[in-house]
Amino acid sequence: FKLKWKWLLVPLYDFESGNVEGIMVPVIETTKKVFAERRMKFLQGNFFLSELRHWFKLKLLLFLELGEKLTYLPNVEMATSVISQVFDRHRNSIPFSMMYLIDKSNEKLELKGWSGFDNKELIPTSIPKTLLFNDAMMEGKISLNELLIESIREKKTIIVNGIEEKIGKFPGGHWTDPCNCLLIIPIESKDQKGVIKGVLILGVNPRKKLDDDYQSFCQLVSRQVSGALSSAEANEMEKKRADSCRNQSCKDYIFYEY
């Protein structure tokens, strides 16, 4: 421990001649002030800014891995699996997620991917695995049925607070605190404007405030997911067309035996 001092050089003048006759050196202890300034600088700079940098780094790493892993996906099933695996490795940014896609009959939603849960059985029972569009609200705890359908029909993001009491207990990612807020984001087709392919449920970090920056981050994630699903669907259709042409070509051949 060191004491901090502040000292000044004060010239002493002769009132008659105006010459400097000496120097006075007053010394003031500033230990408390210096330590208080250091602590404030640490809190405002090193801690707060490093926390922001860390949060920005987490989000950037998620975007980079999504961009890398979603470059080429042969089908939608593979796409949902890879997206869920990426989300699962970034539980600090997205504590949990669930991805519902509309089936080909446009009559129901099916849970195709999830992250943050060690296994599917840990997903709260109030979360439907399959949801018909004409399903009613479940009795007891509030289910997400109506909210999922509303998000699709209204094409809007829905924020649900207090999910532990309303729906069930959800994991908080790498934190011990349970997640208590989620977003329901409609997945819009990249190829067909206004067409909704499903919904993406993203849990909010329990130690982060859901501000505009966090919401923008979630929207960007949903756009990457939408682009990956559209590309995977196109790749799947292209493969089917290629296989169909190949089979037709084989039928058109005429073989002669001599």
Short mmCIF file of N, CA, C and O in Angstrom, two decimals, residues 96-181:
data_model
loop_
_atom_site.label_atom_id
_atom_site.label_comp_id
_atom_site.label_asym_id
_atom_site.label_seq_id
_atom_site.Cartn_x
_atom_site.Cartn_y
_atom_site.Cartn_z
N PHE A 96 -31.61 -21.24 -25.54
CA PHE A 96 -32.33 -22.37 -26.12
C PHE A 96 -33.06 -21.89 -27.37
O PHE A 96 -33.26 -20.69 -27.58
N SER A 97 -33.41 -22.84 -28.21
CA SER A 97 -34.14 -22.49 -29.43
C SER A 97 -35.03 -23.67 -29.83
O SER A 97 -34.75 -24.82 -29.47
N MET A 98 -36.07 -23.35 -30.57
CA MET A 98 -36.95 -24.36 -31.17
C MET A 98 -37.38 -23.86 -32.53
O MET A 98 -37.70 -22.68 -32.69
N MET A 99 -37.35 -24.76 -33.50
CA MET A 99 -37.68 -24.39 -34.87
C MET A 99 -38.87 -25.22 -35.36
O MET A 99 -38.80 -26.45 -35.41
N TYR A 100 -39.94 -24.53 -35.69
CA TYR A 100 -41.13 -25.18 -36.24
C TYR A 100 -41.23 -24.86 -37.72
O TYR A 100 -41.03 -23.71 -38.14
N LEU A 101 -41.54 -25.88 -38.52
CA LEU A 101 -41.73 -25.68 -39.95
C LEU A 101 -43.13 -26.15 -40.34
O LEU A 101 -43.65 -27.13 -39.78
N ILE A 102 -43.73 -25.45 -41.29
CA ILE A 102 -45.05 -25.82 -41.79
C ILE A 102 -44.90 -27.01 -42.74
O ILE A 102 -44.02 -27.01 -43.61
N ASP A 103 -45.73 -28.02 -42.56
CA ASP A 103 -45.62 -29.20 -43.42
C ASP A 103 -46.16 -28.89 -44.81
O ASP A 103 -46.70 -27.81 -45.08
N LYS A 104 -46.01 -29.83 -45.72
CA LYS A 104 -46.39 -29.62 -47.12
C LYS A 104 -47.89 -29.42 -47.30
O LYS A 104 -48.33 -28.79 -48.26
N SER A 105 -48.68 -29.95 -46.36
CA SER A 105 -50.13 -29.80 -46.48
C SER A 105 -50.62 -28.45 -45.97
O SER A 105 -51.80 -28.12 -46.12
N ASN A 106 -49.70 -27.66 -45.36
CA ASN A 106 -50.05 -26.36 -44.78
C ASN A 106 -51.14 -26.47 -43.72
O ASN A 106 -51.93 -25.53 -43.53
N GLU A 107 -51.17 -27.59 -43.04
CA GLU A 107 -52.18 -27.80 -42.01
C GLU A 107 -51.62 -27.85 -40.60
O GLU A 107 -52.35 -27.72 -39.63
N LYS A 108 -50.30 -28.02 -40.48
CA LYS A 108 -49.74 -28.15 -39.13
C LYS A 108 -48.29 -27.68 -39.09
O LYS A 108 -47.60 -27.58 -40.11
N LEU A 109 -47.86 -27.39 -37.86
CA LEU A 109 -46.47 -27.05 -37.58
C LEU A 109 -45.80 -28.26 -36.93
O LEU A 109 -46.40 -28.93 -36.09
N GLU A 110 -44.56 -28.50 -37.31
CA GLU A 110 -43.82 -29.63 -36.74
C GLU A 110 -42.50 -29.13 -36.17
O GLU A 110 -41.80 -28.32 -36.79
N LEU A 111 -42.18 -29.59 -34.97
CA LEU A 111 -40.92 -29.24 -34.33
C LEU A 111 -39.78 -30.00 -35.03
O LEU A 111 -39.66 -31.21 -34.91
N LYS A 112 -38.94 -29.26 -35.75
CA LYS A 112 -37.89 -29.88 -36.55
C LYS A 112 -36.49 -29.74 -35.94
O LYS A 112 -35.57 -30.47 -36.30
N GLY A 113 -36.32 -28.78 -35.05
CA GLY A 113 -35.00 -28.59 -34.46
C GLY A 113 -35.10 -27.87 -33.13
O GLY A 113 -36.03 -27.11 -32.89
N TRP A 114 -34.15 -28.15 -32.26
CA TRP A 114 -34.12 -27.49 -30.95
C TRP A 114 -32.69 -27.49 -30.43
O TRP A 114 -31.85 -28.28 -30.85
N SER A 115 -32.40 -26.58 -29.52
CA SER A 115 -31.08 -26.51 -28.90
C SER A 115 -31.25 -26.03 -27.46
O SER A 115 -32.28 -25.47 -27.09
N GLY A 116 -30.22 -26.24 -26.66
CA GLY A 116 -30.25 -25.83 -25.27
C GLY A 116 -30.76 -26.89 -24.33
O GLY A 116 -30.55 -26.81 -23.11
N PHE A 117 -31.44 -27.89 -24.86
CA PHE A 117 -31.94 -29.02 -24.07
C PHE A 117 -31.02 -30.22 -24.33
O PHE A 117 -30.71 -30.52 -25.49
N ASP A 118 -30.63 -30.88 -23.27
CA ASP A 118 -29.74 -32.03 -23.44
C ASP A 118 -30.40 -33.16 -24.22
O ASP A 118 -29.75 -33.93 -24.90
N ASN A 119 -31.71 -33.25 -24.12
CA ASN A 119 -32.44 -34.20 -24.95
C ASN A 119 -33.86 -33.69 -25.12
O ASN A 119 -34.32 -32.80 -24.42
N LYS A 120 -34.58 -34.30 -26.05
CA LYS A 120 -35.91 -33.82 -26.40
C LYS A 120 -36.89 -33.96 -25.24
O LYS A 120 -37.84 -33.19 -25.13
N GLU A 121 -36.64 -34.93 -24.35
CA GLU A 121 -37.57 -35.17 -23.25
C GLU A 121 -37.56 -34.03 -22.24
O GLU A 121 -38.50 -33.88 -21.45
N LEU A 122 -36.49 -33.20 -22.22
CA LEU A 122 -36.41 -32.09 -21.27
C LEU A 122 -37.18 -30.87 -21.73
O LEU A 122 -37.31 -29.90 -20.97
N ILE A 123 -37.69 -30.88 -22.95
CA ILE A 123 -38.52 -29.77 -23.41
C ILE A 123 -39.83 -29.78 -22.62
O ILE A 123 -40.45 -30.84 -22.46
N PRO A 124 -40.25 -28.64 -22.08
CA PRO A 124 -41.49 -28.61 -21.28
C PRO A 124 -42.66 -29.25 -22.01
O PRO A 124 -42.81 -29.12 -23.23
N THR A 125 -43.48 -29.94 -21.26
CA THR A 125 -44.63 -30.64 -21.86
C THR A 125 -45.64 -29.69 -22.47
O THR A 125 -46.44 -30.11 -23.31
N SER A 126 -45.61 -28.43 -22.05
CA SER A 126 -46.54 -27.46 -22.63
C SER A 126 -46.13 -27.01 -24.02
O SER A 126 -46.87 -26.30 -24.69
N ILE A 127 -44.95 -27.43 -24.46
CA ILE A 127 -44.48 -27.10 -25.81
C ILE A 127 -44.94 -28.19 -26.76
O ILE A 127 -44.53 -29.35 -26.63
N PRO A 128 -45.78 -27.87 -27.73
CA PRO A 128 -46.28 -28.90 -28.66
C PRO A 128 -45.20 -29.36 -29.62
O PRO A 128 -44.41 -28.55 -30.12
N LYS A 129 -45.12 -30.65 -29.87
CA LYS A 129 -44.19 -31.19 -30.86
C LYS A 129 -44.79 -31.09 -32.26
O LYS A 129 -44.09 -30.91 -33.24
N THR A 130 -46.11 -31.21 -32.32
CA THR A 130 -46.85 -31.02 -33.57
C THR A 130 -48.08 -30.18 -33.25
O THR A 130 -48.74 -30.41 -32.23
N LEU A 131 -48.38 -29.22 -34.09
CA LEU A 131 -49.47 -28.30 -33.81
C LEU A 131 -50.32 -28.10 -35.05
O LEU A 131 -49.84 -27.62 -36.08
N LEU A 132 -51.58 -28.50 -34.95
CA LEU A 132 -52.53 -28.22 -36.03
C LEU A 132 -52.99 -26.78 -35.92
O LEU A 132 -53.15 -26.24 -34.83
N PHE A 133 -53.22 -26.15 -37.06
CA PHE A 133 -53.58 -24.74 -37.05
C PHE A 133 -54.94 -24.48 -36.40
O PHE A 133 -55.22 -23.37 -35.97
N ASN A 134 -55.77 -25.50 -36.31
CA ASN A 134 -57.07 -25.31 -35.67
C ASN A 134 -57.09 -25.78 -34.22
O ASN A 134 -58.14 -25.90 -33.61
N ASP A 135 -55.88 -26.06 -33.67
CA ASP A 135 -55.81 -26.45 -32.26
C ASP A 135 -56.19 -25.29 -31.35
O ASP A 135 -55.88 -24.13 -31.65
N ALA A 136 -56.84 -25.60 -30.25
CA ALA A 136 -57.19 -24.58 -29.27
C ALA A 136 -56.13 -24.53 -28.18
O ALA A 136 -55.24 -25.37 -28.11
N MET A 137 -56.25 -23.55 -27.31
CA MET A 137 -55.33 -23.43 -26.19
C MET A 137 -55.48 -24.63 -25.26
O MET A 137 -56.57 -25.10 -25.01
N MET A 138 -54.36 -25.11 -24.76
CA MET A 138 -54.38 -26.22 -23.82
C MET A 138 -54.81 -25.72 -22.45
O MET A 138 -54.57 -24.57 -22.09
N GLU A 139 -55.45 -26.58 -21.70
CA GLU A 139 -55.89 -26.20 -20.36
C GLU A 139 -54.69 -26.20 -19.41
O GLU A 139 -53.67 -26.82 -19.67
N GLY A 140 -54.86 -25.50 -18.28
CA GLY A 140 -53.78 -25.43 -17.32
C GLY A 140 -52.84 -24.30 -17.67
O GLY A 140 -53.25 -23.17 -17.89
N LYS A 141 -51.55 -24.62 -17.77
CA LYS A 141 -50.57 -23.60 -18.13
C LYS A 141 -50.78 -23.15 -19.57
O LYS A 141 -51.22 -23.92 -20.42
N ILE A 142 -50.43 -21.91 -19.82
CA ILE A 142 -50.61 -21.35 -21.15
C ILE A 142 -49.64 -22.03 -22.11
O ILE A 142 -48.45 -22.13 -21.85
N SER A 143 -50.15 -22.52 -23.22
CA SER A 143 -49.28 -23.11 -24.24
C SER A 143 -48.93 -22.04 -25.27
O SER A 143 -49.47 -20.94 -25.26
N LEU A 144 -48.05 -22.39 -26.16
CA LEU A 144 -47.64 -21.45 -27.20
C LEU A 144 -48.46 -21.60 -28.46
O LEU A 144 -48.16 -20.96 -29.47
N ASN A 145 -49.48 -22.43 -28.43
CA ASN A 145 -50.25 -22.71 -29.64
C ASN A 145 -50.73 -21.44 -30.33
O ASN A 145 -50.45 -21.20 -31.51
N GLU A 146 -51.50 -20.64 -29.61
CA GLU A 146 -52.07 -19.45 -30.21
C GLU A 146 -51.01 -18.44 -30.60
O GLU A 146 -51.13 -17.75 -31.61
N LEU A 147 -49.96 -18.33 -29.78
CA LEU A 147 -48.90 -17.37 -30.08
C LEU A 147 -48.13 -17.77 -31.34
O LEU A 147 -47.77 -16.90 -32.15
N LEU A 148 -47.89 -19.06 -31.52
CA LEU A 148 -47.21 -19.52 -32.72
C LEU A 148 -48.05 -19.23 -33.96
O LEU A 148 -47.55 -18.73 -34.97
N ILE A 149 -49.33 -19.53 -33.86
CA ILE A 149 -50.21 -19.30 -35.01
C ILE A 149 -50.37 -17.81 -35.28
O ILE A 149 -50.40 -17.37 -36.43
N GLU A 150 -50.46 -17.02 -34.20
CA GLU A 150 -50.58 -15.57 -34.37
C GLU A 150 -49.34 -14.99 -35.04
O GLU A 150 -49.43 -14.12 -35.90
N SER A 151 -48.17 -15.49 -34.66
CA SER A 151 -46.93 -15.01 -35.27
C SER A 151 -46.90 -15.29 -36.77
O SER A 151 -46.42 -14.47 -37.56
N ILE A 152 -47.44 -16.45 -37.17
CA ILE A 152 -47.47 -16.81 -38.59
C ILE A 152 -48.49 -15.99 -39.34
O ILE A 152 -48.21 -15.42 -40.40
N ARG A 153 -49.68 -15.89 -38.79
CA ARG A 153 -50.75 -15.18 -39.49
C ARG A 153 -50.51 -13.68 -39.57
O ARG A 153 -50.76 -13.05 -40.60
N GLU A 154 -50.01 -13.10 -38.47
CA GLU A 154 -49.76 -11.66 -38.44
C GLU A 154 -48.38 -11.29 -38.99
O GLU A 154 -48.08 -10.12 -39.18
N LYS A 155 -47.55 -12.31 -39.18
CA LYS A 155 -46.19 -12.10 -39.69
C LYS A 155 -45.42 -11.10 -38.83
O LYS A 155 -44.85 -10.12 -39.31
N LYS A 156 -45.42 -11.35 -37.53
CA LYS A 156 -44.78 -10.43 -36.60
C LYS A 156 -44.07 -11.21 -35.50
O LYS A 156 -44.38 -12.37 -35.21
N THR A 157 -43.08 -10.56 -34.91
CA THR A 157 -42.34 -11.14 -33.79
C THR A 157 -43.09 -10.90 -32.49
O THR A 157 -43.58 -9.80 -32.23
N ILE A 158 -43.20 -11.94 -31.68
CA ILE A 158 -43.91 -11.85 -30.41
C ILE A 158 -42.93 -12.10 -29.28
O ILE A 158 -42.14 -13.05 -29.31
N ILE A 159 -42.96 -11.22 -28.27
CA ILE A 159 -42.11 -11.34 -27.08
C ILE A 159 -42.96 -11.89 -25.94
O ILE A 159 -44.03 -11.36 -25.66
N VAL A 160 -42.47 -12.93 -25.31
CA VAL A 160 -43.19 -13.55 -24.20
C VAL A 160 -42.31 -13.45 -22.95
O VAL A 160 -41.22 -14.03 -22.90
N ASN A 161 -42.77 -12.70 -21.94
CA ASN A 161 -42.05 -12.57 -20.68
C ASN A 161 -42.68 -13.48 -19.62
O ASN A 161 -43.83 -13.89 -19.74
N GLY A 162 -41.92 -13.77 -18.59
CA GLY A 162 -42.42 -14.60 -17.51
C GLY A 162 -42.76 -16.02 -17.94
O GLY A 162 -43.75 -16.59 -17.51
N ILE A 163 -41.92 -16.59 -18.80
CA ILE A 163 -42.25 -17.90 -19.37
C ILE A 163 -42.18 -19.02 -18.35
O ILE A 163 -42.84 -20.05 -18.51
N GLU A 164 -41.41 -18.83 -17.28
CA GLU A 164 -41.31 -19.89 -16.27
C GLU A 164 -42.67 -20.13 -15.60
O GLU A 164 -43.04 -21.27 -15.33
N GLU A 165 -43.39 -19.06 -15.34
CA GLU A 165 -44.70 -19.19 -14.70
C GLU A 165 -45.78 -19.54 -15.72
O GLU A 165 -46.70 -20.30 -15.42
N LYS A 166 -45.67 -18.99 -16.93
CA LYS A 166 -46.73 -19.16 -17.92
C LYS A 166 -46.64 -20.49 -18.67
O LYS A 166 -47.65 -21.10 -19.00
N ILE A 167 -45.40 -20.90 -18.99
CA ILE A 167 -45.22 -22.07 -19.86
C ILE A 167 -44.48 -23.20 -19.17
O ILE A 167 -44.91 -24.34 -19.19
N GLY A 168 -43.38 -22.89 -18.54
CA GLY A 168 -42.57 -23.92 -17.91
C GLY A 168 -41.15 -23.42 -17.72
O GLY A 168 -40.81 -22.29 -18.09
N LYS A 169 -40.30 -24.24 -17.14
CA LYS A 169 -38.92 -23.86 -16.88
C LYS A 169 -38.05 -24.15 -18.08
O LYS A 169 -38.08 -25.24 -18.64
N PHE A 170 -37.28 -23.15 -18.48
CA PHE A 170 -36.39 -23.27 -19.64
C PHE A 170 -34.95 -23.03 -19.20
O PHE A 170 -34.69 -22.24 -18.30
N PRO A 171 -34.01 -23.70 -19.85
CA PRO A 171 -32.60 -23.52 -19.48
C PRO A 171 -32.10 -22.13 -19.81
O PRO A 171 -32.55 -21.50 -20.77
N GLY A 172 -31.14 -21.65 -19.00
CA GLY A 172 -30.57 -20.33 -19.21
C GLY A 172 -29.24 -20.36 -19.90
O GLY A 172 -28.43 -19.45 -19.75
N GLY A 173 -28.99 -21.40 -20.68
CA GLY A 173 -27.70 -21.51 -21.37
C GLY A 173 -26.61 -21.95 -20.41
O GLY A 173 -26.78 -22.91 -19.66
N HIS A 174 -25.50 -21.23 -20.40
CA HIS A 174 -24.39 -21.56 -19.50
C HIS A 174 -24.59 -20.95 -18.12
O HIS A 174 -23.74 -21.11 -17.25
N TRP A 175 -25.69 -20.21 -17.94
CA TRP A 175 -25.95 -19.59 -16.65
C TRP A 175 -26.84 -20.51 -15.80
O TRP A 175 -27.63 -21.30 -16.31
N THR A 176 -26.71 -20.36 -14.49
CA THR A 176 -27.57 -21.13 -13.59
C THR A 176 -28.97 -20.54 -13.53
O THR A 176 -29.91 -21.24 -13.15
N ASP A 177 -29.11 -19.26 -13.88
CA ASP A 177 -30.43 -18.63 -13.87
C ASP A 177 -31.29 -19.21 -14.99
O ASP A 177 -30.82 -19.35 -16.13
N PRO A 178 -32.54 -19.53 -14.71
CA PRO A 178 -33.42 -20.00 -15.79
C PRO A 178 -33.81 -18.87 -16.72
O PRO A 178 -33.87 -17.71 -16.32
N CYS A 179 -34.03 -19.21 -17.96
CA CYS A 179 -34.45 -18.22 -18.94
C CYS A 179 -35.91 -17.85 -18.68
O CYS A 179 -36.75 -18.72 -18.44
N ASN A 180 -36.22 -16.56 -18.74
CA ASN A 180 -37.57 -16.12 -18.41
C ASN A 180 -38.20 -15.27 -19.52
O ASN A 180 -39.22 -14.62 -19.29
N CYS A 181 -37.59 -15.28 -20.69
CA CYS A 181 -38.13 -14.50 -21.80
C CYS A 181 -37.76 -15.19 -23.12
O CYS A 181 -36.66 -15.75 -23.25
#
